[in-house]
C-alpha positions as a Markdown table, in Angstrom:
| # | Residue | x | y | z |
|---|---|---|---|---|
| 1 | Unk | -26.9 | -26.0 | -8.3 |
| 2 | Unk | -25.5 | -22.6 | -7.7 |
| 3 | Unk | -22.0 | -24.0 | -7.0 |
| 4 | Unk | -22.1 | -26.1 | -10.1 |
| 5 | Unk | -23.2 | -23.2 | -12.3 |
| 6 | Unk | -20.7 | -20.8 | -10.8 |
| 7 | Unk | -17.9 | -23.3 | -11.4 |
| 8 | Unk | -18.9 | -23.9 | -15.0 |
| 9 | Unk | -19.2 | -20.1 | -15.6 |
| 10 | Unk | -15.6 | -19.7 | -14.5 |
| 11 | Unk | -14.5 | -22.1 | -17.2 |
| 12 | Unk | -16.7 | -21.1 | -20.2 |
| 13 | Unk | -14.4 | -22.6 | -22.8 |
| 14 | Unk | -14.0 | -25.9 | -21.1 |
| 15 | Unk | -15.9 | -29.1 | -20.6 |
| 16 | Unk | -15.5 | -30.3 | -17.0 |
| 17 | Unk | -15.6 | -33.9 | -15.8 |
| 18 | Unk | -17.9 | -35.0 | -13.0 |
| 19 | Unk | -14.9 | -35.8 | -10.9 |
| 20 | Unk | -13.5 | -32.3 | -11.4 |
| 21 | Unk | -16.8 | -30.7 | -10.5 |
| 22 | Unk | -17.0 | -32.9 | -7.3 |
| 23 | Unk | -13.5 | -31.8 | -6.2 |
| 24 | Unk | -14.1 | -28.1 | -6.9 |
| 25 | Unk | -17.5 | -27.8 | -5.3 |
| 26 | Unk | -17.2 | -30.2 | -2.4 |
| 27 | Unk | -20.4 | -32.0 | -3.3 |
| 28 | Unk | -20.6 | -35.8 | -3.1 |
| 29 | Unk | -20.5 | -37.6 | -6.4 |
| 30 | Unk | -24.1 | -38.7 | -6.0 |
| 31 | Unk | -25.3 | -35.1 | -5.3 |
| 32 | Unk | -23.3 | -33.6 | -8.1 |
| 33 | Unk | -24.6 | -36.2 | -10.6 |
| 34 | Unk | -28.2 | -35.5 | -9.5 |
| 35 | Unk | -27.7 | -31.8 | -9.7 |
| 36 | Unk | -26.1 | -31.9 | -13.2 |
| 37 | Unk | -28.7 | -34.4 | -14.5 |
| 38 | Unk | -31.5 | -31.9 | -13.6 |
| 39 | Unk | -29.5 | -28.9 | -14.9 |
| 40 | Unk | -29.0 | -30.8 | -18.2 |
| 41 | Unk | -32.6 | -31.7 | -18.4 |
| 42 | Unk | -33.5 | -28.0 | -18.1 |
| 43 | Unk | -31.0 | -27.0 | -20.7 |
| 44 | Unk | -28.8 | -25.0 | -18.2 |
| 45 | Unk | -25.9 | -27.4 | -18.8 |
| 46 | Unk | -24.8 | -29.7 | -21.7 |
| 47 | Unk | -23.3 | -33.2 | -21.3 |
| 48 | Unk | -21.1 | -34.5 | -24.1 |
| 49 | Unk | -20.4 | -38.0 | -25.1 |
| 50 | Unk | -17.5 | -38.4 | -22.7 |
| 51 | Unk | -19.6 | -37.4 | -19.7 |
| 52 | Unk | -18.2 | -33.8 | -19.4 |
| 53 | Unk | -20.3 | -30.8 | -18.7 |
| 54 | Unk | -20.5 | -27.2 | -19.9 |
| 55 | Unk | -23.0 | -24.3 | -19.8 |
| 56 | Unk | -26.1 | -24.7 | -21.9 |
| 57 | Unk | -28.2 | -22.2 | -23.9 |
| 58 | Unk | -31.0 | -22.4 | -21.5 |
| 59 | Unk | -28.9 | -20.5 | -19.0 |
| 60 | Unk | -28.3 | -17.8 | -21.5 |
| 61 | Unk | -32.0 | -17.2 | -21.8 |
| 62 | Unk | -32.3 | -16.8 | -18.1 |
| 63 | Unk | -29.2 | -14.5 | -17.9 |
| 64 | Unk | -30.7 | -12.2 | -20.6 |
| 65 | Unk | -33.9 | -11.9 | -18.7 |
| 66 | Unk | -32.1 | -11.2 | -15.4 |
| 67 | Unk | -29.9 | -8.6 | -17.1 |
| 68 | Unk | -33.0 | -6.4 | -17.6 |
| 69 | Unk | -33.5 | -6.3 | -13.8 |
| 70 | Unk | -30.0 | -4.8 | -13.3 |
| 71 | Unk | -29.7 | -2.0 | -16.0 |
| 72 | Unk | -26.6 | -0.2 | -14.7 |
| 73 | Unk | -24.2 | -2.6 | -16.3 |
| 74 | Unk | -25.9 | -2.1 | -19.7 |
| 75 | Unk | -26.1 | 1.6 | -19.3 |
| 76 | Unk | -22.4 | 1.9 | -18.4 |
| 77 | Unk | -21.0 | -0.5 | -21.0 |
| 78 | Unk | -20.3 | 2.1 | -23.7 |
| 79 | Unk | -18.7 | 4.4 | -21.2 |
| 80 | Unk | -16.5 | 1.6 | -19.8 |
| 81 | Unk | -15.3 | 0.7 | -23.3 |
| 82 | Unk | -14.5 | 4.3 | -24.1 |
| 83 | Unk | -12.6 | 4.8 | -20.9 |
| 84 | Unk | -10.5 | 1.7 | -21.4 |
| 85 | Unk | -9.7 | 2.6 | -25.0 |
| 86 | Unk | -8.9 | 6.2 | -24.3 |
| 87 | Unk | -6.7 | 5.5 | -21.2 |
| 88 | Unk | -5.3 | 2.2 | -22.4 |
| 89 | Unk | -5.9 | 0.5 | -19.1 |
| 90 | Unk | -8.3 | -2.3 | -17.9 |
| 91 | Unk | -11.6 | -1.0 | -16.4 |
| 92 | Unk | -14.3 | -2.6 | -14.3 |
| 93 | Unk | -17.7 | -1.8 | -12.8 |
| 94 | Unk | -18.5 | -2.7 | -9.2 |
| 95 | Unk | -22.1 | -2.5 | -8.0 |
| 96 | Unk | -23.3 | -2.4 | -4.5 |
| 97 | Unk | -25.6 | -5.1 | -3.2 |
| 98 | Unk | -26.5 | -4.6 | 0.4 |
| 99 | Unk | -23.3 | -4.9 | 2.5 |
| 100 | Unk | -21.1 | -6.1 | -0.4 |
| 101 | Unk | -20.0 | -5.0 | -3.8 |
| 102 | Unk | -20.1 | -7.2 | -6.9 |
| 103 | Unk | -17.9 | -6.8 | -10.0 |
| 104 | Unk | -20.4 | -6.9 | -12.8 |
| 105 | Unk | -18.3 | -6.0 | -15.9 |
| 106 | Unk | -14.6 | -6.1 | -16.7 |
| 107 | Unk | -13.1 | -4.5 | -19.8 |
| 108 | Unk | -9.5 | -5.6 | -20.6 |
| 109 | Unk | -7.4 | -8.0 | -18.6 |
| 110 | Unk | -6.4 | -6.6 | -15.2 |
| 111 | Unk | -3.1 | -7.9 | -13.9 |
| 112 | Unk | -4.6 | -8.3 | -10.4 |
| 113 | Unk | -6.0 | -11.8 | -10.3 |
| 114 | Unk | -9.0 | -11.1 | -8.0 |
| 115 | Unk | -10.5 | -8.7 | -10.4 |
| 116 | Unk | -13.0 | -10.8 | -12.3 |
| 117 | Unk | -16.8 | -10.8 | -13.1 |
| 118 | Unk | -19.0 | -11.9 | -10.2 |
| 119 | Unk | -16.3 | -11.4 | -7.6 |
| 120 | Unk | -18.0 | -10.3 | -4.4 |
| 121 | Unk | -16.3 | -8.3 | -1.6 |
| 122 | Unk | -17.8 | -7.0 | 1.7 |
| 123 | Unk | -18.0 | -3.3 | 2.2 |
| 124 | Unk | -15.4 | -3.5 | 5.0 |
| 125 | Unk | -12.3 | -1.5 | 5.8 |
| 126 | Unk | -9.9 | -0.7 | 4.4 |
| 127 | Unk | -11.5 | -1.4 | 1.0 |
| 128 | Unk | -14.6 | 0.0 | -0.7 |
| 129 | Unk | -13.7 | 3.5 | 0.5 |
| 130 | Unk | -15.4 | 5.2 | -2.4 |
| 131 | Unk | -18.7 | 3.6 | -1.3 |
| 132 | Unk | -18.3 | 5.0 | 2.2 |
| 133 | Unk | -16.8 | 8.5 | 1.7 |
| 134 | Unk | -20.1 | 10.1 | 0.8 |
| 135 | Unk | -22.2 | 7.9 | 3.2 |
| 136 | Unk | -24.1 | 9.4 | 6.2 |
| 137 | Unk | -22.0 | 9.9 | 9.3 |
| 138 | Unk | -23.6 | 6.9 | 11.1 |
| 139 | Unk | -22.6 | 4.6 | 8.2 |
| 140 | Unk | -19.1 | 6.0 | 8.1 |
| 141 | Unk | -18.7 | 5.6 | 11.8 |
| 142 | Unk | -19.8 | 2.0 | 11.7 |
| 143 | Unk | -17.4 | 1.3 | 8.9 |
| 144 | Unk | -14.5 | 2.9 | 10.8 |
| 145 | Unk | -15.4 | 1.0 | 14.0 |
| 146 | Unk | -14.8 | -2.3 | 12.1 |
| 147 | Unk | -11.3 | -1.2 | 11.2 |
| 148 | Unk | -8.1 | -2.0 | 13.0 |
| 149 | Unk | -7.7 | 0.8 | 15.6 |
| 150 | Unk | -4.2 | 1.5 | 14.3 |
| 151 | Unk | -5.8 | 2.3 | 10.9 |
| 152 | Unk | -8.7 | 4.5 | 12.0 |
| 153 | Unk | -7.0 | 7.9 | 12.0 |
| 154 | Unk | -5.5 | 7.2 | 8.5 |
| 155 | Unk | -8.9 | 6.0 | 7.2 |
| 156 | Unk | -10.7 | 9.0 | 8.6 |
| 157 | Unk | -8.3 | 11.4 | 6.8 |
| 158 | Unk | -8.5 | 9.3 | 3.6 |
| 159 | Unk | -12.3 | 9.3 | 3.5 |
| 160 | Unk | -12.3 | 13.1 | 3.8 |
| 161 | Unk | -9.7 | 13.3 | 1.0 |
| 162 | Unk | -11.8 | 11.0 | -1.2 |
| 163 | Unk | -14.9 | 13.1 | -0.7 |
| 164 | Unk | -13.0 | 16.3 | -1.5 |
| 165 | Unk | -11.2 | 15.1 | -4.7 |
| 166 | Unk | -13.8 | 12.6 | -6.0 |
| 167 | Unk | -11.9 | 9.3 | -6.1 |
| 168 | Unk | -10.0 | 6.6 | -4.2 |
| 169 | Unk | -6.6 | 5.1 | -5.0 |
| 170 | Unk | -5.6 | 1.6 | -4.2 |
| 171 | Unk | -1.8 | 1.4 | -3.6 |
| 172 | Unk | -1.2 | -1.9 | -1.9 |
| 173 | Unk | 1.6 | -3.6 | -3.8 |
| 174 | Unk | 0.7 | -7.1 | -5.0 |
| 175 | Unk | 3.8 | -8.6 | -3.6 |
| 176 | Unk | 2.8 | -7.5 | -0.1 |
| 177 | Unk | -0.5 | -9.3 | -0.2 |
| 178 | Unk | 0.7 | -12.9 | 0.7 |
| 179 | Unk | 2.6 | -11.6 | 3.7 |
| 180 | Unk | -0.3 | -9.4 | 4.8 |
| 181 | Unk | -2.7 | -12.4 | 4.7 |
| 182 | Unk | -0.3 | -14.5 | 6.7 |
| 183 | Unk | 0.2 | -11.8 | 9.4 |
| 184 | Unk | -3.5 | -11.2 | 9.6 |
| 185 | Unk | -4.2 | -15.0 | 10.2 |
| 186 | Unk | -1.5 | -15.1 | 12.9 |
| 187 | Unk | -3.0 | -12.0 | 14.6 |
| 188 | Unk | -6.3 | -13.8 | 15.1 |
| 189 | Unk | -4.7 | -17.0 | 16.4 |
| 190 | Unk | -4.1 | -17.8 | 20.1 |
| 191 | Unk | -1.1 | -15.6 | 20.8 |
| 192 | Unk | 0.0 | -13.3 | 23.6 |
| 193 | Unk | -1.1 | -9.7 | 23.8 |
| 194 | Unk | 2.4 | -8.3 | 23.1 |
| 195 | Unk | 2.8 | -10.6 | 20.1 |
| 196 | Unk | -0.7 | -9.6 | 18.8 |
| 197 | Unk | 0.3 | -5.9 | 19.2 |
| 198 | Unk | 3.5 | -6.5 | 17.3 |
| 199 | Unk | 1.7 | -8.3 | 14.5 |
| 200 | Unk | -0.8 | -5.4 | 14.3 |
| 201 | Unk | 2.1 | -3.0 | 14.0 |
| 202 | Unk | 3.6 | -5.0 | 11.2 |
| 203 | Unk | 0.3 | -5.1 | 9.3 |
| 204 | Unk | 0.0 | -1.3 | 9.7 |
| 205 | Unk | 3.5 | -0.9 | 8.3 |
| 206 | Unk | 2.7 | -3.0 | 5.3 |
| 207 | Unk | -0.6 | -1.2 | 4.5 |
| 208 | Unk | -0.4 | 2.4 | 3.3 |
| 209 | Unk | -4.1 | 3.2 | 2.6 |
| 210 | Unk | -4.6 | 5.5 | -0.3 |
| 211 | Unk | -2.8 | 8.7 | -1.0 |
| 212 | Unk | -3.3 | 11.9 | 0.9 |
| 213 | Unk | -2.8 | 15.2 | -1.1 |
| 214 | Unk | 0.7 | 15.9 | 0.3 |
| 215 | Unk | 2.0 | 12.4 | -0.3 |
| 216 | Unk | 2.2 | 12.3 | -4.1 |
| 217 | Unk | 5.6 | 12.2 | -5.7 |
| 218 | Unk | 7.0 | 11.7 | -9.2 |
| 219 | Unk | 6.6 | 7.9 | -8.7 |
| 220 | Unk | 3.3 | 6.7 | -7.1 |
| 221 | Unk | 2.5 | 3.0 | -7.0 |
| 222 | Unk | -1.1 | 2.8 | -8.2 |
| 223 | Unk | -3.1 | -0.5 | -8.5 |
| 224 | Unk | -6.5 | 1.1 | -9.2 |
| 225 | Unk | -8.4 | 4.4 | -9.1 |
| 226 | Unk | -12.2 | 4.3 | -8.3 |
| 227 | Unk | -14.8 | 6.9 | -8.8 |
| 228 | Unk | -18.4 | 6.7 | -7.5 |
| 229 | Unk | -21.7 | 6.4 | -9.4 |
| 230 | Unk | -24.5 | 8.1 | -7.5 |
| 231 | Unk | -28.2 | 7.3 | -7.3 |
| 232 | Unk | -30.8 | 10.1 | -7.4 |
| 233 | Unk | -30.8 | 10.3 | -3.6 |
| 234 | Unk | -27.0 | 10.8 | -3.5 |
| 235 | Unk | -26.1 | 7.3 | -2.3 |
| 236 | Unk | -23.2 | 5.5 | -4.0 |
| 237 | Unk | -24.6 | 2.6 | -5.9 |
| 238 | Unk | -21.5 | 1.6 | -8.0 |
| 239 | Unk | -18.0 | 2.6 | -8.8 |
| 240 | Unk | -16.0 | 2.7 | -12.1 |
| 241 | Unk | -12.5 | 1.5 | -11.5 |
| 242 | Unk | -9.4 | 2.0 | -13.7 |
| 243 | Unk | -6.6 | -0.5 | -13.2 |
| 244 | Unk | -3.1 | 0.8 | -14.3 |
| 245 | Unk | -1.3 | -1.3 | -11.7 |
| 246 | Unk | 2.0 | 0.5 | -12.3 |
| 247 | Unk | 4.0 | 3.5 | -11.1 |
| 248 | Unk | 2.4 | 6.9 | -12.2 |
| 249 | Unk | 3.6 | 10.4 | -11.9 |
| 250 | Unk | 1.4 | 12.7 | -9.9 |
| 251 | Unk | 0.3 | 14.4 | -13.1 |
| 252 | Unk | -0.6 | 11.1 | -14.8 |
| 253 | Unk | -2.4 | 9.9 | -11.7 |
| 254 | Unk | -4.5 | 13.0 | -11.7 |
| 255 | Unk | -5.2 | 12.8 | -15.4 |
| 256 | Unk | -6.4 | 9.2 | -15.1 |
| 257 | Unk | -8.4 | 10.0 | -12.0 |
| 258 | Unk | -10.1 | 12.9 | -13.9 |
| 259 | Unk | -11.0 | 10.5 | -16.7 |
| 260 | Unk | -12.3 | 8.0 | -14.2 |
| 261 | Unk | -14.4 | 10.6 | -12.4 |
| 262 | Unk | -15.8 | 11.9 | -15.8 |
| 263 | Unk | -16.8 | 8.4 | -16.8 |
| 264 | Unk | -18.6 | 7.8 | -13.4 |
| 265 | Unk | -20.3 | 11.2 | -13.8 |
| 266 | Unk | -21.5 | 10.2 | -17.3 |
| 267 | Unk | -23.0 | 7.0 | -15.9 |
| 268 | Unk | -24.6 | 8.8 | -13.0 |
| 269 | Unk | -26.3 | 11.2 | -15.5 |
| 270 | Unk | -27.3 | 8.3 | -17.8 |
| 271 | Unk | -29.0 | 6.3 | -15.2 |
| 272 | Unk | -31.0 | 9.3 | -13.9 |
| 273 | Unk | -32.2 | 10.2 | -17.4 |
């Protein structure tokens, strides 16, 4: 049922055939038919005269009730819209859920395809740095221990820089991502130790994690800037992320970062009120 609802939610303006739902979810035709029959009976999905399915109003009722259990998105919404409009860049909110973060709101249309509502990512190196920079030393150490040994010195310096300035910067160029994924897959396949070391070195060469203070120039490739939202006990429960995905001067990067931090500070204060 969850797989079916998630699939339909990713295509809100479409009516999907049973065959397409079967292919996309991996369910058998009989299972998919039984699931969708029950969902339709409960009003969570609607079946048209051609046998295609879409989301039903019954799900909207449940979603509205569930929304009250997670107030941060609602509290942050005006701030997110204001930040996106003032800075003229897409913005999203990522909330922490145990050992993962979930994108709960997106304003605008980010050029990076993985940025979409309900996208979940593990809090694992080298990403989610703004969730770790202010964490207790034991949590930071565990996060660093999960990183590639070649990246640990860089990540340690980056976490300290993020805690000092108040935000993280994602600088991995989109065109490097496919090559990075291919190299990572090869590194974990049955290869000789020398080849594995060479692959690790190539991955390290492709990844430049964040910016340290002395590395900014007049042309800085910035995918996103993320600032933390804190709970009353000082833990990072969310981040507000601006997504310029372009080259910025050092001055423009700092201006956008200041605006992102200010928005996150506003949301922090709002949720504590």
